[in-house]
PDB file of N, CA and C in Angstrom:
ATOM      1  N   UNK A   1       0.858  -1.181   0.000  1.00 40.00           N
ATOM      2  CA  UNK A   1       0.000   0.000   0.000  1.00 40.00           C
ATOM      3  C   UNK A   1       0.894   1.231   0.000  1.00 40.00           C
ATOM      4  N   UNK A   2       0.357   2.647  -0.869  1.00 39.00           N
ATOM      5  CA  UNK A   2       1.301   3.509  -0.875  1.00 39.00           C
ATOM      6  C   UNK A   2       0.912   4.354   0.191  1.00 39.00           C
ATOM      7  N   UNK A   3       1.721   5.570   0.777  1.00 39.00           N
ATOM      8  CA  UNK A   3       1.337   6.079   1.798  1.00 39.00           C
ATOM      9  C   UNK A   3       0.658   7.109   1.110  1.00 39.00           C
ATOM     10  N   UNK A   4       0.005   7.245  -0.384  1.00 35.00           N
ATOM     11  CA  UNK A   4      -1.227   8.615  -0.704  1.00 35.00           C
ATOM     12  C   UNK A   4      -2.807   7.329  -0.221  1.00 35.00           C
ATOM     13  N   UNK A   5      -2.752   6.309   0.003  1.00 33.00           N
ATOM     14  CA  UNK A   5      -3.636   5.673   0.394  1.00 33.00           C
ATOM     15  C   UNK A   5      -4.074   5.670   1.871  1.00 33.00           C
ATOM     16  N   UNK A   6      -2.754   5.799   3.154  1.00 37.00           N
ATOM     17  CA  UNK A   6      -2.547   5.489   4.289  1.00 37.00           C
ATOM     18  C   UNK A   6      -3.744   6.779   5.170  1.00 37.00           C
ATOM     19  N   UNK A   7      -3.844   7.562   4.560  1.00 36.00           N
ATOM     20  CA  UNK A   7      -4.916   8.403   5.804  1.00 36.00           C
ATOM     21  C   UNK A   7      -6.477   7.802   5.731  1.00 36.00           C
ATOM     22  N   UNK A   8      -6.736   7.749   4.132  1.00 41.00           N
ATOM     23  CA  UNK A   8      -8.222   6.843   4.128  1.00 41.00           C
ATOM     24  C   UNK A   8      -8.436   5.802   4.615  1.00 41.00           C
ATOM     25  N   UNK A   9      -6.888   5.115   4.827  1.00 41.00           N
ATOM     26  CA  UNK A   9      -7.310   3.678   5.534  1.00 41.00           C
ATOM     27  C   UNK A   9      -7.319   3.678   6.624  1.00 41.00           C
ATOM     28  N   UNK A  10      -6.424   4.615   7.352  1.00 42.00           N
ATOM     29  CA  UNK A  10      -6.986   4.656   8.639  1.00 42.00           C
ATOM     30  C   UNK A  10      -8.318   5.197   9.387  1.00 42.00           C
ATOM     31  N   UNK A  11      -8.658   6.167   8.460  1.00 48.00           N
ATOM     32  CA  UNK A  11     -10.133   7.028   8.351  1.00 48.00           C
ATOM     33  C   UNK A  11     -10.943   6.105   8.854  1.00 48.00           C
ATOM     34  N   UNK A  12     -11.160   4.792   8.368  1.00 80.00           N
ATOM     35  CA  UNK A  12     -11.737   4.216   8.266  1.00 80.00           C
ATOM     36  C   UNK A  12     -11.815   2.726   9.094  1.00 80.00           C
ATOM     37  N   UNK A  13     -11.019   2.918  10.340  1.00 89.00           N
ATOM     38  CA  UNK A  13     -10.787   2.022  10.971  1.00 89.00           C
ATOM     39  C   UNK A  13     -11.504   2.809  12.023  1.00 89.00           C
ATOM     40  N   UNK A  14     -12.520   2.058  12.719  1.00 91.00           N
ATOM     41  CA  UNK A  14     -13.094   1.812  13.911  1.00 91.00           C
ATOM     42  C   UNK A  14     -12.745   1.043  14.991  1.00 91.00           C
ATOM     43  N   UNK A  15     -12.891   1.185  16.349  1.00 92.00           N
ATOM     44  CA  UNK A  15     -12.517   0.469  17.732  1.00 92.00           C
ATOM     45  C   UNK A  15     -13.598   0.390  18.443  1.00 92.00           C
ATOM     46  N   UNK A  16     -14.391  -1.075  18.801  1.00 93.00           N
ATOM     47  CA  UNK A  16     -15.695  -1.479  19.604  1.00 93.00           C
ATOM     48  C   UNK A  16     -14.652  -1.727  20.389  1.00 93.00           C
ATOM     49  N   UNK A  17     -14.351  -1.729  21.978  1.00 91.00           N
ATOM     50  CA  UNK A  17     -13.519  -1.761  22.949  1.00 91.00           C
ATOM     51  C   UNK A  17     -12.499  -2.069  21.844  1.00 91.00           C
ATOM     52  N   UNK A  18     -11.997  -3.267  22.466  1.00 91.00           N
ATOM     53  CA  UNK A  18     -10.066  -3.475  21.618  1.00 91.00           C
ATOM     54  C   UNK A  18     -10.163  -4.171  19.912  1.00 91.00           C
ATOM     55  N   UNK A  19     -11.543  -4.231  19.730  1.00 94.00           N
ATOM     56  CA  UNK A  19     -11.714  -4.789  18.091  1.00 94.00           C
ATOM     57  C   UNK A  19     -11.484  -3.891  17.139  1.00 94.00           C
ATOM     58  N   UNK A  20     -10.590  -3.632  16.374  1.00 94.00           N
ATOM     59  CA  UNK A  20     -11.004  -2.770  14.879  1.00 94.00           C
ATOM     60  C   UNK A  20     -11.513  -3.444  14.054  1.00 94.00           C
ATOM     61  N   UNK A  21     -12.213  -2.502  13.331  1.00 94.00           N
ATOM     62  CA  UNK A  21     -13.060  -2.854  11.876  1.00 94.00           C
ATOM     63  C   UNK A  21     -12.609  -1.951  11.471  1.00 94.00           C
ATOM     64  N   UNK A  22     -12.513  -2.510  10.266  1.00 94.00           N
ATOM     65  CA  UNK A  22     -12.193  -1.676   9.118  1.00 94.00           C
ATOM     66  C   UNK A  22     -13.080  -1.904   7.750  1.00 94.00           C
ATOM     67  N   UNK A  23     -14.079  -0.593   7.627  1.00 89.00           N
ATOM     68  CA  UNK A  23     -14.572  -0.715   6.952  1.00 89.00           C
ATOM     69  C   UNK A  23     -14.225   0.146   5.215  1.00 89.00           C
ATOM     70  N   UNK A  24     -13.685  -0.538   4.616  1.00 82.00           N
ATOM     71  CA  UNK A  24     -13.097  -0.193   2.985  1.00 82.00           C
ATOM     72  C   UNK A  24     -12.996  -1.195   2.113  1.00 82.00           C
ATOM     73  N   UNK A  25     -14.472  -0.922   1.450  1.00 77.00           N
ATOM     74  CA  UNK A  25     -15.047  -2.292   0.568  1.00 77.00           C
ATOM     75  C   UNK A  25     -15.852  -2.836   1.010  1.00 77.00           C
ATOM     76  N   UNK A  26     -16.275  -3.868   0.463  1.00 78.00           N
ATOM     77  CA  UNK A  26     -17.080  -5.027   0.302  1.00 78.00           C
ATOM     78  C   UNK A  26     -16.806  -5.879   1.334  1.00 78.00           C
ATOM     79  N   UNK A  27     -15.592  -5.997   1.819  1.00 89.00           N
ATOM     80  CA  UNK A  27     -14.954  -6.534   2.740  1.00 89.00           C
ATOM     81  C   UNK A  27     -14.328  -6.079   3.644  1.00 89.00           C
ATOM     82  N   UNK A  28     -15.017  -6.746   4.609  1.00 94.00           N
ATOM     83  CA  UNK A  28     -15.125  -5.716   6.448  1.00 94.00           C
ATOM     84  C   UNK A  28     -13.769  -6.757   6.905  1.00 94.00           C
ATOM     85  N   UNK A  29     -12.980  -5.837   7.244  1.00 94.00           N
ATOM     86  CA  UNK A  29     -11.765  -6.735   8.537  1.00 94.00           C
ATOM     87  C   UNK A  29     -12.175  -6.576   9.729  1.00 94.00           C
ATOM     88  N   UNK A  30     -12.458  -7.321  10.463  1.00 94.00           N
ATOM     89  CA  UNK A  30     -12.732  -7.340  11.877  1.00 94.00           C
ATOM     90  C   UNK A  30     -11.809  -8.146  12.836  1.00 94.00           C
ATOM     91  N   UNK A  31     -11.085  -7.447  13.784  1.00 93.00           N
ATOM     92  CA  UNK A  31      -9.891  -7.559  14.142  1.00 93.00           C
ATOM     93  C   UNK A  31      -9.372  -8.524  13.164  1.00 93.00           C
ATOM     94  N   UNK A  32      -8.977  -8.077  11.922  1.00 92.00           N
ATOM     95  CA  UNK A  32      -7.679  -8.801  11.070  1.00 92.00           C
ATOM     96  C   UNK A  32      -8.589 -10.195  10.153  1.00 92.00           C
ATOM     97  N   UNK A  33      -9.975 -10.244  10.476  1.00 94.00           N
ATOM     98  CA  UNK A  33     -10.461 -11.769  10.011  1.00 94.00           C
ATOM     99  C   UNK A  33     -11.524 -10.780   8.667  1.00 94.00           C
ATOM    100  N   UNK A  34     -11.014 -11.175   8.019  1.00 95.00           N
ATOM    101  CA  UNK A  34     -11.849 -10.522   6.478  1.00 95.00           C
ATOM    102  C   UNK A  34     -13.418 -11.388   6.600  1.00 95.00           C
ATOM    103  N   UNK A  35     -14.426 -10.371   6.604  1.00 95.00           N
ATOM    104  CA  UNK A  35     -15.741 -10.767   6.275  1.00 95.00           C
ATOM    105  C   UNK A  35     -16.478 -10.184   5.136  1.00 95.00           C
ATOM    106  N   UNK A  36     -17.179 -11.136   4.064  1.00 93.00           N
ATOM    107  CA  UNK A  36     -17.564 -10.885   3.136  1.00 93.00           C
ATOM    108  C   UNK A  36     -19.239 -10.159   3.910  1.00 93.00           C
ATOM    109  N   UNK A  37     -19.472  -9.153   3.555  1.00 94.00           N
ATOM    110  CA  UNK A  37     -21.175  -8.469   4.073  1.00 94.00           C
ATOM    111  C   UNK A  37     -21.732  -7.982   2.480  1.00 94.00           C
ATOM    112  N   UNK A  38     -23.283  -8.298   2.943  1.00 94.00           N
ATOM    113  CA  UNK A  38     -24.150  -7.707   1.502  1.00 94.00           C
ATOM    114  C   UNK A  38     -24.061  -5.849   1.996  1.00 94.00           C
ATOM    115  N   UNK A  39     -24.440  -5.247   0.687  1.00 94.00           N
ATOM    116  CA  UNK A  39     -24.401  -3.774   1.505  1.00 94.00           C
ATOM    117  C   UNK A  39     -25.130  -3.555   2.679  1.00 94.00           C
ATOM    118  N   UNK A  40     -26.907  -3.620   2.757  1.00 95.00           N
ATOM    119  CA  UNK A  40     -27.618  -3.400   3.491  1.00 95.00           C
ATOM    120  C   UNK A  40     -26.589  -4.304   5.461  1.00 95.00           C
ATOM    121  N   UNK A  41     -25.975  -5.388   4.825  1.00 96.00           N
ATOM    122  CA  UNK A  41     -25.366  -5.325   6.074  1.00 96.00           C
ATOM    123  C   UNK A  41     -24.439  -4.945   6.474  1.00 96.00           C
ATOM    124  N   UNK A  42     -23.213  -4.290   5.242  1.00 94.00           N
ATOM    125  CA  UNK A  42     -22.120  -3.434   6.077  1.00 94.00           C
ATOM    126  C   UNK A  42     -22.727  -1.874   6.451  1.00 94.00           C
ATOM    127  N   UNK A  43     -23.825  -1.349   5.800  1.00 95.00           N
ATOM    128  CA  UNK A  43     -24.493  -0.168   6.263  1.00 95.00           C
ATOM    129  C   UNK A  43     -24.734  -0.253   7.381  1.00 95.00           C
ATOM    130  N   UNK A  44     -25.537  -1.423   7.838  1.00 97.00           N
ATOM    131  CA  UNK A  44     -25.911  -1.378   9.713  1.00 97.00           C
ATOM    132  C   UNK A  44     -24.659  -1.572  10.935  1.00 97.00           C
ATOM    133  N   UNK A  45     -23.498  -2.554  10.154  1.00 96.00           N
ATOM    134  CA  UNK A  45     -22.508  -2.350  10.853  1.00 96.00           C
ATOM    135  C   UNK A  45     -22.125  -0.998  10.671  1.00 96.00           C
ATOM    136  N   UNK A  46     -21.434  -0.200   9.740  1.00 94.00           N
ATOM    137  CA  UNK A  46     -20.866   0.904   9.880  1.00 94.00           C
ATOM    138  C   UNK A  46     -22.097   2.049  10.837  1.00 94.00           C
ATOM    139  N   UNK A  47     -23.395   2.219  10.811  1.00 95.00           N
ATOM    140  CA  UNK A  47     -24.322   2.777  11.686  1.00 95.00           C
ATOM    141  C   UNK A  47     -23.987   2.667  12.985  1.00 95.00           C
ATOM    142  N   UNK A  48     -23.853   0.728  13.209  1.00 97.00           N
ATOM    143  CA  UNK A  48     -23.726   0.833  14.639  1.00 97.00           C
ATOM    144  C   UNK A  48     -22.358   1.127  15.491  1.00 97.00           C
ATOM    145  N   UNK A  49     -21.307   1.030  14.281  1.00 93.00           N
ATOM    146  CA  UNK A  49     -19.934   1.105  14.351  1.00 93.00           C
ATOM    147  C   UNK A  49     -19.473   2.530  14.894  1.00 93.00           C
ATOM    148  N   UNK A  50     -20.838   3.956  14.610  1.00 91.00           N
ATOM    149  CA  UNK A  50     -20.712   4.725  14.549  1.00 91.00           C
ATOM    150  C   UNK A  50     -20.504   5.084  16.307  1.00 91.00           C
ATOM    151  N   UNK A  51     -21.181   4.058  16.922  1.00 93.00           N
ATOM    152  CA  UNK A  51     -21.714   4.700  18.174  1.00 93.00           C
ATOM    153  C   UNK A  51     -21.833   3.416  19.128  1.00 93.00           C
ATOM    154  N   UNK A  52     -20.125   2.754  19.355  1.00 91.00           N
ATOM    155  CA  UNK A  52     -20.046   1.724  19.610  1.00 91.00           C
ATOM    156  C   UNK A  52     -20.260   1.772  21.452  1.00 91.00           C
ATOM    157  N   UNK A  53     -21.408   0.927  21.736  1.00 93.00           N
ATOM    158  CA  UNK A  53     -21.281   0.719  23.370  1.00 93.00           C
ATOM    159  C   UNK A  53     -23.043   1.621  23.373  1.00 93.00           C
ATOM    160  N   UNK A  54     -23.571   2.372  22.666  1.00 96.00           N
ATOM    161  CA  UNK A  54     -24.593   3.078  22.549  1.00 96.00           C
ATOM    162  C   UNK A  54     -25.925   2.258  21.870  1.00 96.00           C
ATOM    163  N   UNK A  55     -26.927   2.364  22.168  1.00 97.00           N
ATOM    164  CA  UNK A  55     -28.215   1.773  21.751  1.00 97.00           C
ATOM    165  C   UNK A  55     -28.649   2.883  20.481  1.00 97.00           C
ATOM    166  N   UNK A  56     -28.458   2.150  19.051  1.00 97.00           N
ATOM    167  CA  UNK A  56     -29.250   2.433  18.213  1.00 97.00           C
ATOM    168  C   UNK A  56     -30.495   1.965  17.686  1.00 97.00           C
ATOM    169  N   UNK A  57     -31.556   3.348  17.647  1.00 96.00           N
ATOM    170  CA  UNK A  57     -32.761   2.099  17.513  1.00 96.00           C
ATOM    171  C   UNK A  57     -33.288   1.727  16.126  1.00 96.00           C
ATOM    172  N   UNK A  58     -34.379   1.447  15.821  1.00 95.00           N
ATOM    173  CA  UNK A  58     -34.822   0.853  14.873  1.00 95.00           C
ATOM    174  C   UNK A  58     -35.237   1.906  13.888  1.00 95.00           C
ATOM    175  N   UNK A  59     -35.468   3.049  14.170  1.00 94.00           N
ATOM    176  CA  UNK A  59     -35.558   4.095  13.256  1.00 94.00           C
ATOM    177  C   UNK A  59     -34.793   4.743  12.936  1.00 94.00           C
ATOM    178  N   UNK A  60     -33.772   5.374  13.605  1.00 95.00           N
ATOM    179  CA  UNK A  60     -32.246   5.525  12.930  1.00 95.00           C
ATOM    180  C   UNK A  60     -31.679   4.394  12.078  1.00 95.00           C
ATOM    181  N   UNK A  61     -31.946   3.052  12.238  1.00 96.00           N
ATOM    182  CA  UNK A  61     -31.335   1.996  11.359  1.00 96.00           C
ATOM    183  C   UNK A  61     -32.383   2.166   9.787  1.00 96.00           C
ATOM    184  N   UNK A  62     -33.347   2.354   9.996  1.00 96.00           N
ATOM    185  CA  UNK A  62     -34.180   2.224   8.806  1.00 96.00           C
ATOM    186  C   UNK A  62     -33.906   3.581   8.094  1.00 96.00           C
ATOM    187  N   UNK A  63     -33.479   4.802   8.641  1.00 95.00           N
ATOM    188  CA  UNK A  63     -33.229   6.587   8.176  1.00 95.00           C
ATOM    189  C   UNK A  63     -31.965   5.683   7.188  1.00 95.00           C
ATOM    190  N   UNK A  64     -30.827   5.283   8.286  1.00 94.00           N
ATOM    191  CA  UNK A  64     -29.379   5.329   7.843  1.00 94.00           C
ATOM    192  C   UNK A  64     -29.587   4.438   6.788  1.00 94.00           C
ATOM    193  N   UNK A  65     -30.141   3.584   6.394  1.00 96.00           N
ATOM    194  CA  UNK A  65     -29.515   2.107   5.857  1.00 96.00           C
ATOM    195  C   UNK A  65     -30.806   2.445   4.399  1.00 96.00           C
ATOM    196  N   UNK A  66     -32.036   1.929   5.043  1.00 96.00           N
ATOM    197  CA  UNK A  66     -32.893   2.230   3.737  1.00 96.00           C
ATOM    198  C   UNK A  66     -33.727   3.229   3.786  1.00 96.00           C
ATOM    199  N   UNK A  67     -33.330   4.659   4.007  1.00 93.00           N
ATOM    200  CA  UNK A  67     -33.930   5.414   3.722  1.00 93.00           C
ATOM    201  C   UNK A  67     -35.446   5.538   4.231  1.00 93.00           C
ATOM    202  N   UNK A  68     -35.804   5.094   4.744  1.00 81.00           N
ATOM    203  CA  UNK A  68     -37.559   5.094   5.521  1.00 81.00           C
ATOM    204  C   UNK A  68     -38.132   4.404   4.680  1.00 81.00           C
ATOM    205  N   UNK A  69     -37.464   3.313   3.506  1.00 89.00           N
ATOM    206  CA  UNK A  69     -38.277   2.996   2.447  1.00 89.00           C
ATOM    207  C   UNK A  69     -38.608   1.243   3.128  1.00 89.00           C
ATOM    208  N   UNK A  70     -38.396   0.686   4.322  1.00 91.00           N
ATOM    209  CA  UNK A  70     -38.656  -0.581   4.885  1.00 91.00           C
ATOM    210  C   UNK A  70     -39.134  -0.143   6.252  1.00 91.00           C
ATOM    211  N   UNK A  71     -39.179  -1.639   6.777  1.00 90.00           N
ATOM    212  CA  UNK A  71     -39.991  -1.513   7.858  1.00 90.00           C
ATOM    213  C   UNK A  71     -38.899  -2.381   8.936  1.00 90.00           C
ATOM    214  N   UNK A  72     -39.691  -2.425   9.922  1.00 90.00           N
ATOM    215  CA  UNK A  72     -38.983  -2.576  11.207  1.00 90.00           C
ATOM    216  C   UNK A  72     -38.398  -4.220  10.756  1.00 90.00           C
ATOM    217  N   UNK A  73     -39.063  -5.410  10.865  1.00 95.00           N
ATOM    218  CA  UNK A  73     -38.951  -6.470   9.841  1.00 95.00           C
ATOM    219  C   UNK A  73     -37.642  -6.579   9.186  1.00 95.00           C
ATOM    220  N   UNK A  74     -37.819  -5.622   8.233  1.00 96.00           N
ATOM    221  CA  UNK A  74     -35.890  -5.553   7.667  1.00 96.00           C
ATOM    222  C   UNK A  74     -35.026  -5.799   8.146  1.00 96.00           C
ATOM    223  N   UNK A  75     -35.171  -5.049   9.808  1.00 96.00           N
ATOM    224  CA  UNK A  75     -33.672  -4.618  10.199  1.00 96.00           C
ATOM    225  C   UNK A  75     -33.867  -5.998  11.162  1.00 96.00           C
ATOM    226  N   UNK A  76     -34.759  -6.473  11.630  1.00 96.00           N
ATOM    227  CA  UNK A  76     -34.456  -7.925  12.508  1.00 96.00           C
ATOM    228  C   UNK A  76     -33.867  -8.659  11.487  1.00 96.00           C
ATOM    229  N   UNK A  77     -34.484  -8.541  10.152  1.00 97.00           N
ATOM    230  CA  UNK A  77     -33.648  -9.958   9.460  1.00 97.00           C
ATOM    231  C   UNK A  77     -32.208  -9.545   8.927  1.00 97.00           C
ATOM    232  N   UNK A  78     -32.120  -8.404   9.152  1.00 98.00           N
ATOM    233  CA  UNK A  78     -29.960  -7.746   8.423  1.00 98.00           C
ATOM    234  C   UNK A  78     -29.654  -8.261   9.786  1.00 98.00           C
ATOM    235  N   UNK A  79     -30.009  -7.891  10.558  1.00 98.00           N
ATOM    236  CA  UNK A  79     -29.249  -7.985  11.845  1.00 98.00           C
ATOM    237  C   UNK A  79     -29.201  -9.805  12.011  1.00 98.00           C
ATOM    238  N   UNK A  80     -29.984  -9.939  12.496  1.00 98.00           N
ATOM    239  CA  UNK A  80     -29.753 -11.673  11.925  1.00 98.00           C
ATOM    240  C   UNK A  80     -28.189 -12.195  11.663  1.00 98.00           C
ATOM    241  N   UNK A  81     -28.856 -11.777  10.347  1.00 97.00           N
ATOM    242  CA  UNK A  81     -27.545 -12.408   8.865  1.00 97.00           C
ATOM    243  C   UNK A  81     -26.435 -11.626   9.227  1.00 97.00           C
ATOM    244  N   UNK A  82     -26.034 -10.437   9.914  1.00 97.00           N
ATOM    245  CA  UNK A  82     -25.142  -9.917  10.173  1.00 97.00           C
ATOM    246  C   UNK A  82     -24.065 -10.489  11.520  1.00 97.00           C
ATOM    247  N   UNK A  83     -25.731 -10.899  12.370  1.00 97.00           N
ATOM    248  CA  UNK A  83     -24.742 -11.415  13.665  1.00 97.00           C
ATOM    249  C   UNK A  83     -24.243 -13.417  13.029  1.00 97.00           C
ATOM    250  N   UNK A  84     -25.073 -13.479  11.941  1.00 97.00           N
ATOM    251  CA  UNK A  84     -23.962 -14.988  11.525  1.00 97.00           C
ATOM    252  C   UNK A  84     -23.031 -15.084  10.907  1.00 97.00           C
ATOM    253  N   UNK A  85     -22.918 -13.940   9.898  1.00 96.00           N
ATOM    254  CA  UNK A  85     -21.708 -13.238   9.697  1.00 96.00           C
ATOM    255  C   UNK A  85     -20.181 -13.064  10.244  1.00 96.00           C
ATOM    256  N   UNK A  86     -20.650 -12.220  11.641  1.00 95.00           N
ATOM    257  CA  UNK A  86     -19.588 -11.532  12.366  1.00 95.00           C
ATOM    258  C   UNK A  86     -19.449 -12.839  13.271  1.00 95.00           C
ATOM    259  N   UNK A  87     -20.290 -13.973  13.334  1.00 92.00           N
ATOM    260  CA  UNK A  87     -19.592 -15.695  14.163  1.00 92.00           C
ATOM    261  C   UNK A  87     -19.109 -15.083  14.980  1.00 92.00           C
ATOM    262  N   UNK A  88     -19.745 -14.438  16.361  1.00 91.00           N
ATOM    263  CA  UNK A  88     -18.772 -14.006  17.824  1.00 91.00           C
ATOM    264  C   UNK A  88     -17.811 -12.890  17.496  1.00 91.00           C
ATOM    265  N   UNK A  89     -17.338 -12.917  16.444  1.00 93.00           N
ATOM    266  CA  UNK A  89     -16.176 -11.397  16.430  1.00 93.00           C
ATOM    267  C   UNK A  89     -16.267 -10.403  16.985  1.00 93.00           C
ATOM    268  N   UNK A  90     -17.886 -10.176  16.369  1.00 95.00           N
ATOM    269  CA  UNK A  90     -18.369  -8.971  17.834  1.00 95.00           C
ATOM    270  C   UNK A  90     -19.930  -9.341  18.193  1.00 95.00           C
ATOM    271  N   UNK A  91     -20.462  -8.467  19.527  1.00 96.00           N
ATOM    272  CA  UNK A  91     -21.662  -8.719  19.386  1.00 96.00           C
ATOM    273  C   UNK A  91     -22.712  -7.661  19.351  1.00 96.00           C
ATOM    274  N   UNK A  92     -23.741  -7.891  18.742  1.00 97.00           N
ATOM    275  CA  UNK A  92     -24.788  -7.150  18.795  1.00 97.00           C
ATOM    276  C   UNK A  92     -25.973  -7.268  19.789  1.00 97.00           C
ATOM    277  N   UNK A  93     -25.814  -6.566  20.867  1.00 97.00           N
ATOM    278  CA  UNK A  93     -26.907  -6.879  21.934  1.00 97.00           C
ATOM    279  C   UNK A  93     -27.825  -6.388  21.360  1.00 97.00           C
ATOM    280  N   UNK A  94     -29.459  -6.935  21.515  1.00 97.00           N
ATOM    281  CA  UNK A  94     -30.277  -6.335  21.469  1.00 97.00           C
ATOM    282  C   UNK A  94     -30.854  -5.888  22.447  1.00 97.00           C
ATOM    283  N   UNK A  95     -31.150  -4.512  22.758  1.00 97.00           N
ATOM    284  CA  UNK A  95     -31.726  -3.671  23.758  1.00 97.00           C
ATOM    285  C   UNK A  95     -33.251  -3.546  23.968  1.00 97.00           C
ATOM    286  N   UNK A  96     -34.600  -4.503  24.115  1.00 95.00           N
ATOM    287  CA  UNK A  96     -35.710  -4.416  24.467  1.00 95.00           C
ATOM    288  C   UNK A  96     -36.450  -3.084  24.439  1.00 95.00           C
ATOM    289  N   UNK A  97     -37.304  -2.996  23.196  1.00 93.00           N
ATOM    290  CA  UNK A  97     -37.973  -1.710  23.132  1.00 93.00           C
ATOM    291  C   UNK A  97     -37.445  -0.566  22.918  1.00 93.00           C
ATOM    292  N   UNK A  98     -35.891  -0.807  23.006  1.00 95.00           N
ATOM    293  CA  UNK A  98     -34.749   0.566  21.692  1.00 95.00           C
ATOM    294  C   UNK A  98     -34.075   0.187  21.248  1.00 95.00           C
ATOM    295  N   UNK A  99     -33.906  -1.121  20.693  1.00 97.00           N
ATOM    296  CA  UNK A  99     -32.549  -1.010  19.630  1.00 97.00           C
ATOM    297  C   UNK A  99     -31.556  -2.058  19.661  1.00 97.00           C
ATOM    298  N   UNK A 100     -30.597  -1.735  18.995  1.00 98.00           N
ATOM    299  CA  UNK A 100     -29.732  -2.640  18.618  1.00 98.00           C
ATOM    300  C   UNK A 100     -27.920  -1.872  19.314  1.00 98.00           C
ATOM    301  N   UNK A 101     -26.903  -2.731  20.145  1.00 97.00           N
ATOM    302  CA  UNK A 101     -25.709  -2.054  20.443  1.00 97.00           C
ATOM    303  C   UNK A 101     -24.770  -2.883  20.602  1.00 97.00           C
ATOM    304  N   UNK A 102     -24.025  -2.397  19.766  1.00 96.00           N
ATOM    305  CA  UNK A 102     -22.451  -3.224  19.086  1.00 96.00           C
ATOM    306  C   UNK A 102     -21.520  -2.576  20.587  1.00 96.00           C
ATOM    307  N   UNK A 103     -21.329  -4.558  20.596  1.00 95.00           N
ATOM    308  CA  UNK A 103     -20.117  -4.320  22.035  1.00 95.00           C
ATOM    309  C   UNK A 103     -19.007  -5.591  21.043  1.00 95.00           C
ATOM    310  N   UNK A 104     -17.874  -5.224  22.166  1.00 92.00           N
ATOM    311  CA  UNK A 104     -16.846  -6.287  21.533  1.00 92.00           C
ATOM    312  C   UNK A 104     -17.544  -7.298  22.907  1.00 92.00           C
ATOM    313  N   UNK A 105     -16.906  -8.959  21.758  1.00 87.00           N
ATOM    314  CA  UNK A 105     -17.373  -9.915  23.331  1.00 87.00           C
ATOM    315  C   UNK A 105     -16.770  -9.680  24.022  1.00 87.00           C
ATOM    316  N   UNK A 106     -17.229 -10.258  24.994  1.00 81.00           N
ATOM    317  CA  UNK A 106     -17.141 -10.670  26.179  1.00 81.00           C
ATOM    318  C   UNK A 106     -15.546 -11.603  26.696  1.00 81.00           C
ATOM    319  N   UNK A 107     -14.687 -10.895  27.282  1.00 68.00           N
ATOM    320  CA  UNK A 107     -13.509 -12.010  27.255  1.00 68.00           C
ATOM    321  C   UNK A 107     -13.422 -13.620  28.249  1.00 68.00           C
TER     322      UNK A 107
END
């Protein structure tokens, strides 16, 4: 990699406690383990990536990701496919009656 590349790539590295993601492409590194995501699911990671340890809810996920053009429905089934995806790498608690919040596991 040349160093006119090196500021975007770091731009673009996130920290859920000691995990980075790095989101640039199609393909999410999560601490160092390359995961293939459809868009609609690297959109909800990078959303929740935004505001790691924080409860995002279901209407900010539907603003950020599809535009108000889906319904609540959607985001249970990205999230889903996202947490079989990420296999433990990280987790997505779900928060009862607000939302969805990206923690690193549990050691």
């Amino acid at each position: 990699m040349d160093a006119s590349h090196e500021p975007t790539h770091q731009q673009r590295i996130i920290h859920v406690g000691t995990v980075p993601i790095e989101l640039s492409g199609p393909v999410v590194l999560v601490a160092g383990r390359p995961i293939e995501l459809a868009p609609r699911e690297r959109a909800v990671l990078e959303a929740l990536s935004r505001r790691p340890g924080s409860v995002v809810n279901k209407t900010q996920l539907l603003a950020a990701v599809w535009q108000g053009a889906a319904d609540g429905h959607a985001v249970e089934v990205t999230i889903g496919r996202l947490r079989r995806r990420l296999d433990g790498s990280l987790d997505i608690q779900t928060v009862p009656r607000r939302g969805y919040r990206l923690v690193a596991p549990a050691a």
